[in-house]
XYZ file of C-alpha atoms in Angstrom:
315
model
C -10.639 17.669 -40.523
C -11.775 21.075 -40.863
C -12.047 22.636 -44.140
C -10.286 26.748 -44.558
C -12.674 27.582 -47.592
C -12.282 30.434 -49.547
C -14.638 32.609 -51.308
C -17.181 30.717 -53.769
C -16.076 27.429 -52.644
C -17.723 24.387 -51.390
C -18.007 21.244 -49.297
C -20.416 18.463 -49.116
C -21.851 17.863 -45.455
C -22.282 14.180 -43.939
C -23.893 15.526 -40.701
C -27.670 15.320 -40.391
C -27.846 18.778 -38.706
C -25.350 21.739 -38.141
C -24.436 24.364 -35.922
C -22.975 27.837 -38.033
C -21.493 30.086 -35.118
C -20.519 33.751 -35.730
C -17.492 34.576 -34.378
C -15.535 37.951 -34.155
C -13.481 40.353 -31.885
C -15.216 43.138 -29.743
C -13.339 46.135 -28.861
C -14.009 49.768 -28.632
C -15.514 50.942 -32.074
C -16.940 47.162 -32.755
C -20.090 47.249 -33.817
C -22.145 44.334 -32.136
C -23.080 41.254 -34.944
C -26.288 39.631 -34.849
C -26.895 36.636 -36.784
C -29.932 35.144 -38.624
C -31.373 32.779 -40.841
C -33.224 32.552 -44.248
C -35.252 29.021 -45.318
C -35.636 29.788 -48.904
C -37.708 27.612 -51.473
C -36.845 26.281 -54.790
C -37.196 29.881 -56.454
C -34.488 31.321 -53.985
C -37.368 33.396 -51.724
C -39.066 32.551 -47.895
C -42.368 30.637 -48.605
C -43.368 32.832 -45.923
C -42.638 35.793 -43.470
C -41.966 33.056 -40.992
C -39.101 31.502 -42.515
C -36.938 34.105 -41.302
C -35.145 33.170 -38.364
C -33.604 36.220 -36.510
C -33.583 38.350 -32.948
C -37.241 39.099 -32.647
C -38.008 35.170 -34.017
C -35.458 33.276 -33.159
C -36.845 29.619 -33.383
C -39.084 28.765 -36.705
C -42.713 27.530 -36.247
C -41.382 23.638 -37.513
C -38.561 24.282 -34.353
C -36.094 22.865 -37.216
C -34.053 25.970 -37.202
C -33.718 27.920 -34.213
C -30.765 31.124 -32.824
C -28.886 30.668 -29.843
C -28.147 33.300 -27.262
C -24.866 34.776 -27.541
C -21.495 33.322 -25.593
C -18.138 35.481 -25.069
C -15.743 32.799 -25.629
C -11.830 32.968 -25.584
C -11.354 33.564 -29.375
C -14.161 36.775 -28.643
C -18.236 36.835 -29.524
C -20.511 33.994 -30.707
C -23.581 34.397 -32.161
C -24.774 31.088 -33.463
C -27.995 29.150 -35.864
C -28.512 25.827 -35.786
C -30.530 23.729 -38.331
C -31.635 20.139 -38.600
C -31.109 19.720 -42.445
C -32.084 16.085 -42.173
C -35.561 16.856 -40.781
C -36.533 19.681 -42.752
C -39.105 20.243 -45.285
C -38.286 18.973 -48.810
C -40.360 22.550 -50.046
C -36.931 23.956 -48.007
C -34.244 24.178 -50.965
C -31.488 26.251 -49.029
C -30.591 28.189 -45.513
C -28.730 30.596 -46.045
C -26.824 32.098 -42.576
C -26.554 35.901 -42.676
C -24.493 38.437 -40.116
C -25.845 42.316 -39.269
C -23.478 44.443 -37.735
C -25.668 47.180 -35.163
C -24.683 50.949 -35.313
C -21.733 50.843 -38.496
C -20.292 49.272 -41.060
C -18.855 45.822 -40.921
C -15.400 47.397 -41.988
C -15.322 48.175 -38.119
C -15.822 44.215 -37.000
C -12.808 42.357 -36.672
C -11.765 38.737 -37.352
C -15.250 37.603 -38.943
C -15.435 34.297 -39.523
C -17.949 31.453 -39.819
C -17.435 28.186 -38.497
C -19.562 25.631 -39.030
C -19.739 22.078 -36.627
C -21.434 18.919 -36.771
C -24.505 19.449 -34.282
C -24.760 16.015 -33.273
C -21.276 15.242 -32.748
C -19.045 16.185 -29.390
C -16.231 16.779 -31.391
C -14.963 20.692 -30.802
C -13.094 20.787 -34.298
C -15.367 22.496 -36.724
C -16.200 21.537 -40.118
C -15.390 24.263 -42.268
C -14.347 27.791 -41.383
C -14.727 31.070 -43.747
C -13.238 34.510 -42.954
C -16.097 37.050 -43.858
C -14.114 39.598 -45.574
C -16.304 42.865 -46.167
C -15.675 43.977 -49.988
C -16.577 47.482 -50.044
C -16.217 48.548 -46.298
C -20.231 50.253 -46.255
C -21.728 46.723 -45.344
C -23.897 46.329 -42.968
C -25.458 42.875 -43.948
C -23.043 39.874 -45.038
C -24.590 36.643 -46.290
C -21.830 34.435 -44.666
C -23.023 31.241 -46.161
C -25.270 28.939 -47.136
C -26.539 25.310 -46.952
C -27.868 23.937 -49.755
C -29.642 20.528 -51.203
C -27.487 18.996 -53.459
C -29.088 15.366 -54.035
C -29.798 13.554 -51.507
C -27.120 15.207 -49.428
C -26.705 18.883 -47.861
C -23.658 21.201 -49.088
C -22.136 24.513 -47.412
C -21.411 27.085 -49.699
C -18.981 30.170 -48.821
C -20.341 33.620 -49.799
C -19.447 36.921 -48.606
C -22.350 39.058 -50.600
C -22.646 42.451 -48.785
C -25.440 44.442 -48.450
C -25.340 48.342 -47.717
C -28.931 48.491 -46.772
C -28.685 46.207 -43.206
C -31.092 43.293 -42.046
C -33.952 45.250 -43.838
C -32.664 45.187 -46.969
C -31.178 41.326 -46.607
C -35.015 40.366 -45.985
C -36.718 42.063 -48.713
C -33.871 40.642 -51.138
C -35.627 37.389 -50.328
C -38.913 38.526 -50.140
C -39.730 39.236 -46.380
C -42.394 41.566 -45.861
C -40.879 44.623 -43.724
C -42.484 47.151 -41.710
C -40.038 49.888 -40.659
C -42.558 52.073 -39.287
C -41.738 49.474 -36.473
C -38.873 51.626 -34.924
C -35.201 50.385 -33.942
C -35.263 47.000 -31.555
C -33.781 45.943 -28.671
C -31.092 43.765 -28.505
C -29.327 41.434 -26.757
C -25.376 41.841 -26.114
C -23.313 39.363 -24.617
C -24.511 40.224 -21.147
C -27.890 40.552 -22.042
C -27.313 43.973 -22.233
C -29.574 45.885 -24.599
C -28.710 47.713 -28.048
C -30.227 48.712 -31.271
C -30.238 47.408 -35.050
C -32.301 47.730 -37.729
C -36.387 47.373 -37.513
C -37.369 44.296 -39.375
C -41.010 43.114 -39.410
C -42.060 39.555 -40.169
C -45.766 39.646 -40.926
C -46.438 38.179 -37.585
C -45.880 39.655 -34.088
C -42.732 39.168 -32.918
C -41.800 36.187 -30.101
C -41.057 37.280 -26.784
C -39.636 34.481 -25.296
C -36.567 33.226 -26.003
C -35.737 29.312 -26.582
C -36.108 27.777 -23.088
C -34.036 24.501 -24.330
C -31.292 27.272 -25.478
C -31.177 30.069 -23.229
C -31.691 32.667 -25.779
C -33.178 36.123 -24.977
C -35.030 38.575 -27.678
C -34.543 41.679 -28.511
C -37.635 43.782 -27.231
C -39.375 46.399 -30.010
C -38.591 49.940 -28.679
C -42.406 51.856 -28.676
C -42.615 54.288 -31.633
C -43.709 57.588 -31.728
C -45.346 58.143 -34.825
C -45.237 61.773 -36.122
C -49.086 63.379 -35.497
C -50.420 64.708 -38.783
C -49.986 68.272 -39.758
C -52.658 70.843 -39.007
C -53.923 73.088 -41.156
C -52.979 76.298 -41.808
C -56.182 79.334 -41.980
C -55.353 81.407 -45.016
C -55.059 85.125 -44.426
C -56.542 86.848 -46.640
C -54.254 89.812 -48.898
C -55.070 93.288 -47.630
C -57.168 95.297 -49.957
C -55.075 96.867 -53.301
C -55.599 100.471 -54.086
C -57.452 101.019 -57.647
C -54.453 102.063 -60.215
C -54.090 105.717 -60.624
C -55.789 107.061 -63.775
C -52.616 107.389 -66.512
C -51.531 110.924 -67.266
C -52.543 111.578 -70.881
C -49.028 112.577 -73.110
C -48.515 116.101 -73.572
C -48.020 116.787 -77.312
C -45.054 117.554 -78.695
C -44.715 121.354 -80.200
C -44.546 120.943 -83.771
C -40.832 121.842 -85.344
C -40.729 125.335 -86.666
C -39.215 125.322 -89.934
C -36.135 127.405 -90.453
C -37.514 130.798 -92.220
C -36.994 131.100 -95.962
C -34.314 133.954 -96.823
C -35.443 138.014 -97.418
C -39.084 137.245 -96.291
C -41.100 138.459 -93.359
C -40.734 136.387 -90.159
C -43.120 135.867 -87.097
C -42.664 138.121 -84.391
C -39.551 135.106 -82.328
C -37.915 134.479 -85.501
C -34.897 136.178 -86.750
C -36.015 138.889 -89.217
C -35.500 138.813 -92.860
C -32.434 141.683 -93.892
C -34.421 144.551 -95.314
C -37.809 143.990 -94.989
C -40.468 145.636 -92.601
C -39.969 144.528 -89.132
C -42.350 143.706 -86.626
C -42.340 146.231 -83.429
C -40.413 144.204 -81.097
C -37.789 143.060 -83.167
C -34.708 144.864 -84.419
C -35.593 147.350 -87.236
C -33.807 146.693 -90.438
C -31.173 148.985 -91.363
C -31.818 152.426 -93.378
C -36.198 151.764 -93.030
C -39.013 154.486 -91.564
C -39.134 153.486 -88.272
C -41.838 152.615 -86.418
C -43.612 155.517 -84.148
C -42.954 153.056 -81.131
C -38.942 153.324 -81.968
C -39.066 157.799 -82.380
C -38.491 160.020 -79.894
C -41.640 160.918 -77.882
C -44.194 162.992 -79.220
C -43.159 166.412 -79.892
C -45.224 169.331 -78.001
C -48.311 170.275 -79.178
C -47.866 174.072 -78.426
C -44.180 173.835 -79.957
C -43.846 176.497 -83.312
C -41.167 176.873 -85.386
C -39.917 180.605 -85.862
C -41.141 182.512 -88.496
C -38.164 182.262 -91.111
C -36.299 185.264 -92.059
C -34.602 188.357 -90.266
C -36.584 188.507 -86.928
C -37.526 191.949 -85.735
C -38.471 192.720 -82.165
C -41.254 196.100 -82.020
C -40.152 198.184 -79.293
């Protein structure tokens, strides 16, 4: 019987290992979906860089849980983890199974879902199935679900918890150690085809090969091309600045000349008094000598009056 879960919910698991496939529709605009896997301790973080489980380490060092290539099937793509719960380590508290979408926002991928199967069983009805709906539309990490110790037993949890910030910032929420000075990485479509998603660095050098047993193929780092550092710059040195000219010392002001007091004698540009003795150059006052300057010229020195009187003439 295969459980439709919703959001939040949960069901217990009787199978001693699983298989959680990825499943959506491709199309023009579809983003491809990688998916990956998280072994997280009692304290909800890795124990180490290697408990991530994702395109450039796709099988964990205990071989307990391991990605699969990808498969087109009928319903679309398949990208697919598988764990043994049974065998794992009892320092392993929870997996949690995580999607990445490569190039935009999982707003773009259509009909993702999660279905999860008994690994050990032949049966082709699944478990449980989720539909990964995308809450804000700027996702480009979903945590899909997540299989947890409950007991003795295992449980699958659905989640649906986005993440703006991609595959890097799903690791470092769980405390994987991330290098993204290591460049985009190459990855592996459905026809081995190669793409690009977010860097992601594990501590470790990344595996090469893929899982024989499986088929699957890595993604191979792209080289990066780290920017050279800056040269310096030679200072020029600020042509020479001319010495300030010497400042013009302020011409004084004349002094005001006071307006002249009434009836008394003025200097030789100021209006003269009525009736007093003028200077020479200005306008003598009326019914005053006048100065010799203002008579008519000097009379002749050789000039005599007539003797007053009758005048005779001898003849």
């Amino acid at each position: 019987m295969t459980h439709a879960m919703l959001k939040g919910s949960n069901v217990p698991l009787d199978a001693a290992a699983v298989r959680a496939v990825l499943c959506w529709t491709p199309g023009p605009g579809v983003p491809d979906v990688d998916a990956s896997a998280l072994l997280l301790g009692g304290d909800g973080r890795v124990r180490s860089d290697e408990d991530f489980v994702f395109y450039n380490q796709p099988r964990h060092p205990s071989g307990l849980v391991r990605r699969l290539s990808k498969k087109r099937v009928p319903e679309g793509l398949t990208d697919t983890v598988e764990a043994d719960l049974a065998a794992l380590d009892a320092s392993v508290d929870q997996v949690v199974v995580a999607a990445s979408s490569d190039g935009d926002t999982f707003d773009r991928v259509r009909d993702l879902r999660i279905l999860l199967y008994d690994a050990g069983a032949s049966a082709a009805e699944p478990l449980a199935v989720f539909e990964v709906k995308p809450e804000t539309g700027e996702e480009t990490a979903i945590i899909c679900g997540e299989l947890y110790r409950r007991g003795e037993g295992w449980k699958f949890r659905a989640v649906g918890q986005g993440y703006p910030t991609g595959l890097i910032g799903l690791a470092t929420a769980f405390g994987i150690s991330v290098d993204e000075a290591d460049g985009p990485d190459g990855a592996d479509g459905p026809d081995g085809a190669s793409s690009t998603n977010g860097a992601v660095g594990t501590g470790q050098a990344a595996q090469t090969g893929g899982d024989a047993a499986a088929g699957d193929t890595d993604r191979q780092a792209a080289p990066v091309v780290t920017a050279s550092a800056e040269a310096p710059t030679t200072a020029v040195p600020a042509p020479p600045t001319a010495p300030p000219a010497p400042a013009t010392p302020p011409v004084p002001a004349a002094p005001p000349v006071p307006a002249p007091a009434y009836g008394y004698p003025q200097g030789g540009a100021a209006q003269p008094a009525y009736g007093y003795p003028q200077p020479a150059s200005a306008q003598p006052a009326y019914g005053y000598p006048q100065p010799a300057a203002a008579a008519a010229p000097a009379p002749d020195p050789n000039f005599r009056l007539p003797p007053m009187g009758p005048q005779f003439v001898r003849r």
